[in-house]
Amino acid sequence: MKLTQNFTLQELTRSARAQSLGIDNALPPQLLGNIQTLAEMLERVRATLGDRPLIVTSGYRCRELNKAVGGVVSSDHTLGCGADVVCPAFGTPYEIAKRLAPQIGRLEIGQIALESIKGKSWVHLSTRTPDRPVNRVITVTDAGTQLGIQSIG
Ligand SMILES: [Zn+2]
């Protein structure tokens, strides 16, 4: 099912980990609105990165899958409000986060987290909801969480 021009429901719910663990990661229908908002935010992000392919490495995660992957900034994923992305055609996750952070308001992003865990790095993006802090920009590494986009080496 196509959500926006460049994002499908399938790519926002698929998970190799879920498949290998036999977890059904299908989106509950009541979260469709959230995932639609997420796809629309990702479209704005994609355009900001020069319309280059934005690869979603993790989108929606049911509780069981979320527990299995043990994400750091993870609860947004279980609500269909968060996605981890990379965009090799644009640059490194650090470069992506640096590009997006000054435009967090215009892009209607609730949170940007540059994450670098166990040698892997990606950018976590959350949509805004009324009950959560907005304009939050953090860097999460094995050493902990820091405010702002920090060099991850
Ligand atoms: Zn994430």
Coordinates of N, CA and C and ligand atoms in Angstrom, one line a residue:
M1 N 0.8 -1.2 0.0 CA 0.0 0.0 0.0 C 0.9 1.2 0.0
K2 N 0.6 2.1 -1.0 CA 1.4 3.3 -1.1 C 0.8 4.4 -0.1
L3 N 1.7 5.0 0.7 CA 1.3 6.0 1.6 C 1.5 7.4 1.0
T4 N 2.7 7.6 0.4 CA 3.0 8.8 -0.2 C 3.8 8.4 -1.5
Q5 N 4.2 9.4 -2.3 CA 4.9 9.2 -3.5 C 6.0 8.2 -3.4
N6 N 6.8 8.3 -2.4 CA 8.0 7.5 -2.3 C 8.0 6.4 -1.2
F7 N 7.0 6.4 -0.4 CA 7.0 5.4 0.8 C 5.7 4.6 0.8
T8 N 6.0 3.3 1.1 CA 4.9 2.3 1.1 C 4.7 1.8 2.6
L9 N 3.6 1.3 2.9 CA 3.3 0.7 4.2 C 4.3 -0.4 4.4
Q10 N 4.6 -1.2 3.4 CA 5.4 -2.3 3.5 C 6.8 -2.0 3.9
E11 N 7.4 -0.9 3.4 CA 8.8 -0.5 3.7 C 8.8 0.1 5.1
L12 N 7.7 0.6 5.6 CA 7.7 1.1 7.0 C 7.4 0.1 8.1
T13 N 7.1 -1.1 7.6 CA 6.8 -2.2 8.6 C 7.7 -3.4 8.5
R14 N 8.4 -3.5 7.4 CA 9.2 -4.8 7.2 C 10.4 -4.8 8.1
S15 N 10.7 -6.0 8.5 CA 11.8 -6.2 9.4 C 12.4 -7.6 9.2
A16 N 13.7 -7.6 8.8 CA 14.3 -8.9 8.6 C 14.4 -9.6 10.0
R17 N 14.6 -8.8 11.0 CA 14.7 -9.4 12.4 C 13.4 -10.1 12.8
A18 N 12.3 -9.4 12.5 CA 11.0 -9.9 12.8 C 10.8 -11.2 12.0
Q19 N 11.1 -11.2 10.8 CA 11.0 -12.4 9.9 C 11.8 -13.6 10.5
S20 N 13.0 -13.3 10.9 CA 13.9 -14.4 11.3 C 13.4 -14.9 12.7
L21 N 12.7 -14.1 13.5 CA 12.2 -14.5 14.8 C 10.8 -15.0 14.7
G22 N 10.2 -14.9 13.5 CA 8.8 -15.4 13.4 C 7.8 -14.4 14.0
I23 N 8.2 -13.1 14.1 CA 7.3 -12.2 14.7 C 6.4 -11.5 13.6
D24 N 5.1 -11.5 13.9 CA 4.2 -10.8 13.0 C 4.2 -9.3 13.3
N25 N 4.9 -8.5 12.4 CA 5.0 -7.1 12.6 C 4.0 -6.2 11.8
A26 N 2.9 -6.8 11.6 CA 1.8 -6.1 10.8 C 1.3 -4.9 11.7
L27 N 1.1 -3.8 11.0 CA 0.6 -2.6 11.7 C -0.8 -2.7 12.1
P28 N -1.1 -2.4 13.4 CA -2.5 -2.4 13.8 C -3.3 -1.3 13.1
P29 N -4.5 -1.5 12.6 CA -5.2 -0.5 11.8 C -5.3 0.9 12.5
Q30 N -5.4 0.8 13.9 CA -5.5 2.1 14.6 C -4.3 3.0 14.5
L31 N -3.2 2.4 14.0 CA -1.9 3.2 13.9 C -1.7 3.7 12.5
L32 N -2.7 3.5 11.6 CA -2.5 3.9 10.2 C -2.3 5.4 10.1
G33 N -3.0 6.2 10.9 CA -2.9 7.6 10.8 C -1.5 8.1 11.2
N34 N -1.0 7.4 12.2 CA 0.4 7.8 12.7 C 1.4 7.5 11.6
I35 N 1.3 6.3 10.9 CA 2.3 5.9 9.9 C 2.1 6.8 8.7
Q36 N 0.9 7.3 8.4 CA 0.7 8.2 7.3 C 1.4 9.5 7.6
T37 N 1.3 10.0 8.8 CA 2.0 11.3 9.2 C 3.5 11.1 9.1
L38 N 3.9 9.9 9.5 CA 5.4 9.6 9.4 C 5.9 9.6 8.0
A39 N 5.1 9.0 7.1 CA 5.5 8.9 5.7 C 5.5 10.3 5.1
E40 N 4.6 11.2 5.5 CA 4.6 12.5 4.9 C 5.8 13.3 5.5
M41 N 6.2 13.1 6.7 CA 7.4 13.7 7.2 C 8.6 13.2 6.5
L42 N 8.6 11.9 6.2 CA 9.8 11.4 5.5 C 9.9 11.9 4.1
E43 N 8.8 12.2 3.5 CA 8.8 12.9 2.1 C 9.5 14.2 2.2
R44 N 9.2 15.0 3.2 CA 9.8 16.3 3.4 C 11.3 16.2 3.6
V45 N 11.7 15.2 4.4 CA 13.1 14.9 4.7 C 13.8 14.5 3.4
R46 N 13.2 13.6 2.6 CA 13.7 13.1 1.4 C 14.0 14.3 0.4
A47 N 13.0 15.2 0.3 CA 13.2 16.4 -0.5 C 14.3 17.3 -0.1
T48 N 14.4 17.4 1.3 CA 15.5 18.2 1.8 C 16.9 17.6 1.6
L49 N 16.9 16.3 1.4 CA 18.2 15.7 1.1 C 18.4 15.5 -0.4
G50 N 17.7 16.4 -1.2 CA 17.9 16.4 -2.6 C 17.2 15.3 -3.4
D51 N 16.1 14.9 -2.9 CA 15.3 13.8 -3.5 C 16.1 12.6 -3.8
R52 N 17.0 12.2 -2.9 CA 17.8 11.0 -3.1 C 17.1 9.9 -2.3
P53 N 17.3 8.6 -2.7 CA 16.6 7.5 -2.0 C 16.9 7.5 -0.5
L54 N 15.8 7.6 0.3 CA 15.9 7.5 1.7 C 15.6 6.1 2.2
I55 N 16.5 5.5 2.8 CA 16.3 4.0 3.1 C 15.9 3.9 4.6
V56 N 14.7 3.3 4.8 CA 14.2 3.1 6.1 C 14.7 1.8 6.7
T57 N 15.6 1.9 7.7 CA 16.2 0.6 8.2 C 15.3 0.0 9.3
S58 N 14.4 0.9 9.9 CA 13.5 0.4 10.9 C 12.4 1.4 11.0
G59 N 11.1 0.9 10.8 CA 10.0 1.8 11.0 C 9.1 1.4 12.1
Y60 N 7.9 0.9 11.8 CA 7.0 0.4 12.9 C 7.6 -0.8 13.5
R61 N 7.6 -1.0 14.8 CA 7.9 -2.2 15.5 C 6.8 -2.5 16.5
C62 N 6.3 -3.7 16.4 CA 5.4 -4.2 17.5 C 6.2 -4.3 18.7
R63 N 5.5 -4.4 19.9 CA 6.2 -4.5 21.2 C 7.2 -5.6 21.2
E64 N 6.8 -6.8 20.6 CA 7.7 -8.0 20.7 C 9.0 -7.7 19.9
L65 N 8.8 -7.1 18.7 CA 10.0 -6.8 17.9 C 10.9 -5.7 18.6
N66 N 10.2 -4.7 19.1 CA 11.0 -3.7 19.8 C 11.8 -4.2 20.9
K67 N 11.2 -5.1 21.7 CA 11.9 -5.8 22.8 C 13.2 -6.5 22.2
A68 N 12.9 -7.2 21.1 CA 14.0 -8.0 20.5 C 15.2 -7.2 20.0
V69 N 14.9 -6.0 19.5 CA 16.0 -5.1 19.0 C 16.5 -4.2 20.0
G70 N 15.8 -4.0 21.1 CA 16.3 -3.2 22.2 C 16.7 -1.8 21.8
G71 N 15.9 -1.1 21.0 CA 16.3 0.2 20.6 C 16.4 1.2 21.7
V72 N 17.2 2.3 21.5 CA 17.4 3.3 22.6 C 16.3 4.3 22.6
V73 N 16.0 4.9 21.4 CA 14.9 5.8 21.3 C 13.8 5.1 20.6
S74 N 13.2 4.2 21.3 CA 12.4 3.2 20.7 C 10.9 3.3 20.8
S75 N 10.4 4.0 21.8 CA 8.9 3.9 22.0 C 8.2 4.5 20.8
D76 N 8.8 5.5 20.1 CA 8.1 6.1 18.9 C 7.9 5.0 17.9
H77 N 8.8 4.0 17.8 CA 8.6 3.0 16.8 C 7.4 2.2 17.0
T78 N 7.1 1.9 18.3 CA 5.9 1.1 18.6 C 4.6 1.8 18.3
L79 N 4.6 3.1 18.2 CA 3.4 3.9 17.9 C 3.3 4.2 16.4
G80 N 4.3 3.8 15.6 CA 4.3 4.2 14.2 C 4.7 5.6 14.0
C81 N 5.4 6.2 15.0 CA 5.7 7.6 15.0 C 7.2 7.8 14.7
G82 N 8.0 6.8 14.5 CA 9.4 7.0 14.4 C 10.0 6.1 13.3
A83 N 11.1 6.5 12.7 CA 11.8 5.7 11.7 C 13.3 5.9 11.8
D84 N 14.0 4.9 11.6 CA 15.5 5.0 11.4 C 15.8 5.0 10.0
V85 N 16.6 6.0 9.6 CA 16.9 6.1 8.1 C 18.4 6.3 7.9
V86 N 18.8 6.0 6.7 CA 20.1 6.3 6.1 C 19.9 6.8 4.7
C87 N 20.8 7.5 4.2 CA 20.7 8.1 2.8 C 22.1 8.2 2.3
P88 N 22.7 7.0 1.9 CA 24.1 7.0 1.4 C 24.3 7.9 0.3
A89 N 23.3 8.1 -0.6 CA 23.5 9.0 -1.7 C 23.7 10.4 -1.3
F90 N 23.2 10.8 -0.1 CA 23.4 12.1 0.4 C 24.7 12.3 1.2
G91 N 24.9 11.3 2.1 CA 26.1 11.4 3.0 C 26.0 10.4 4.2
T92 N 26.8 10.7 5.2 CA 26.8 9.9 6.4 C 25.6 10.3 7.3
P93 N 25.2 9.4 8.2 CA 24.2 9.8 9.2 C 24.5 11.2 9.9
Y94 N 25.8 11.4 10.2 CA 26.2 12.7 10.8 C 25.8 13.9 9.8
E95 N 26.2 13.7 8.6 CA 25.9 14.8 7.6 C 24.4 15.0 7.4
I96 N 23.6 13.9 7.4 CA 22.2 14.0 7.3 C 21.6 14.7 8.5
A97 N 22.0 14.3 9.7 CA 21.5 15.0 10.9 C 21.9 16.5 10.9
K98 N 23.1 16.8 10.5 CA 23.5 18.2 10.5 C 22.7 19.0 9.5
R99 N 22.3 18.4 8.4 CA 21.5 19.0 7.4 C 20.0 19.3 7.9
L100 N 19.5 18.3 8.6 CA 18.1 18.3 9.0 C 17.9 19.2 10.2
A101 N 18.8 19.2 11.2 CA 18.6 19.8 12.5 C 18.1 21.3 12.4
P102 N 18.8 22.1 11.6 CA 18.3 23.5 11.5 C 16.9 23.7 11.0
Q103 N 16.4 22.6 10.3 CA 15.1 22.8 9.7 C 14.0 21.9 10.4
I104 N 14.3 21.6 11.6 CA 13.4 20.6 12.3 C 11.9 21.2 12.4
G105 N 11.8 22.5 12.5 CA 10.5 23.1 12.6 C 9.7 23.0 11.3
R106 N 10.3 23.4 10.3 CA 9.7 23.4 8.9 C 9.4 22.0 8.5
L107 N 10.2 21.0 8.9 CA 10.0 19.7 8.5 C 9.0 18.9 9.4
E108 N 8.6 19.6 10.4 CA 7.6 19.0 11.4 C 8.2 17.7 12.0
I109 N 9.4 17.8 12.3 CA 10.1 16.6 13.0 C 10.0 16.9 14.5
G110 N 9.6 15.9 15.3 CA 9.6 16.1 16.7 C 10.9 15.9 17.4
Q111 N 11.6 14.9 16.9 CA 12.9 14.5 17.4 C 13.9 14.0 16.3
I112 N 15.1 14.5 16.4 CA 16.2 13.9 15.5 C 17.2 13.3 16.5
A113 N 17.5 12.1 16.3 CA 18.6 11.5 17.1 C 19.6 10.8 16.1
L114 N 20.8 11.4 16.2 CA 21.9 10.7 15.5 C 22.4 9.6 16.4
E115 N 22.2 8.4 15.9 CA 22.5 7.2 16.8 C 23.7 6.4 16.2
S116 N 24.6 6.1 17.1 CA 25.8 5.3 16.7 C 26.0 4.3 17.8
I117 N 25.5 3.1 17.5 CA 25.5 2.0 18.5 C 26.2 0.8 17.9
K118 N 27.2 0.3 18.7 CA 27.9 -0.9 18.3 C 28.4 -0.9 16.9
G119 N 29.0 0.3 16.5 CA 29.6 0.4 15.2 C 28.7 0.7 14.0
K120 N 27.4 0.7 14.3 CA 26.4 1.1 13.3 C 25.8 2.5 13.5
S121 N 25.6 3.2 12.5 CA 25.0 4.5 12.8 C 23.8 4.8 11.8
W122 N 22.9 5.6 12.2 CA 21.7 5.9 11.5 C 21.1 7.2 12.1
V123 N 20.1 7.7 11.4 CA 19.4 8.9 12.0 C 17.9 8.4 12.4
H124 N 17.6 8.6 13.6 CA 16.2 8.4 14.1 C 15.4 9.7 13.9
L125 N 14.2 9.6 13.3 CA 13.3 10.7 13.2 C 12.0 10.4 13.8
S126 N 11.5 11.3 14.6 CA 10.1 11.1 15.1 C 9.2 12.2 14.6
T127 N 7.9 11.9 14.5 CA 7.0 12.9 14.1 C 6.6 13.6 15.4
R128 N 5.8 14.7 15.2 CA 5.4 15.5 16.4 C 4.0 15.0 16.9
T129 N 3.9 14.9 18.2 CA 2.6 14.7 18.7 C 2.4 15.7 19.9
P130 N 1.2 16.0 20.2 CA 0.9 17.0 21.2 C 1.5 16.7 22.6
D131 N 1.6 15.4 22.9 CA 2.0 15.0 24.2 C 3.5 14.8 24.4
R132 N 4.3 15.1 23.3 CA 5.7 14.8 23.4 C 6.6 16.1 23.1
P133 N 7.8 16.2 23.7 CA 8.6 17.3 23.4 C 8.9 17.4 21.9
V134 N 9.0 18.7 21.5 CA 9.3 18.9 20.1 C 10.7 19.6 20.0
N135 N 11.2 19.6 18.7 CA 12.5 20.3 18.5 C 13.6 19.7 19.4
R136 N 13.6 18.4 19.6 CA 14.7 17.8 20.4 C 15.7 17.2 19.4
V137 N 16.9 17.6 19.6 CA 18.0 17.1 18.8 C 19.1 16.5 19.7
I138 N 19.3 15.2 19.5 CA 20.3 14.5 20.4 C 21.2 13.6 19.6
T139 N 22.3 13.2 20.2 CA 23.2 12.2 19.7 C 23.3 11.1 20.7
V140 N 23.1 9.9 20.2 CA 23.1 8.7 21.1 C 24.2 7.8 20.7
T141 N 25.1 7.5 21.6 CA 26.2 6.6 21.3 C 26.3 5.6 22.4
D142 N 27.3 4.7 22.2 CA 27.5 3.7 23.3 C 27.8 4.3 24.6
A143 N 28.4 5.5 24.5 CA 28.8 6.3 25.7 C 27.6 7.0 26.4
G144 N 26.5 7.1 25.7 CA 25.4 7.8 26.3 C 24.7 8.8 25.4
T145 N 23.9 9.7 26.0 CA 23.1 10.7 25.2 C 23.7 12.1 25.4
Q146 N 23.8 12.8 24.3 CA 24.3 14.2 24.4 C 23.3 15.1 23.6
L147 N 23.1 16.3 24.1 CA 22.3 17.2 23.3 C 23.0 17.7 22.0
G148 N 22.2 17.9 21.0 CA 22.7 18.4 19.7 C 23.3 17.3 18.9
I149 N 23.8 17.7 17.7 CA 24.4 16.7 16.8 C 25.9 16.8 17.1
Q150 N 26.4 15.7 17.6 CA 27.9 15.6 18.0 C 28.6 14.7 17.0
S151 N 29.8 15.0 16.8 CA 30.7 14.2 15.9 C 30.7 12.8 16.5
I152 N 30.5 11.8 15.7 CA 30.5 10.4 16.2 C 31.7 9.7 15.7
G153 N 32.7 10.5 15.1 CA 34.0 9.9 14.7 C 33.9 9.1 13.4
Ligands
ZN1 ZN 14.8 4.8 16.0

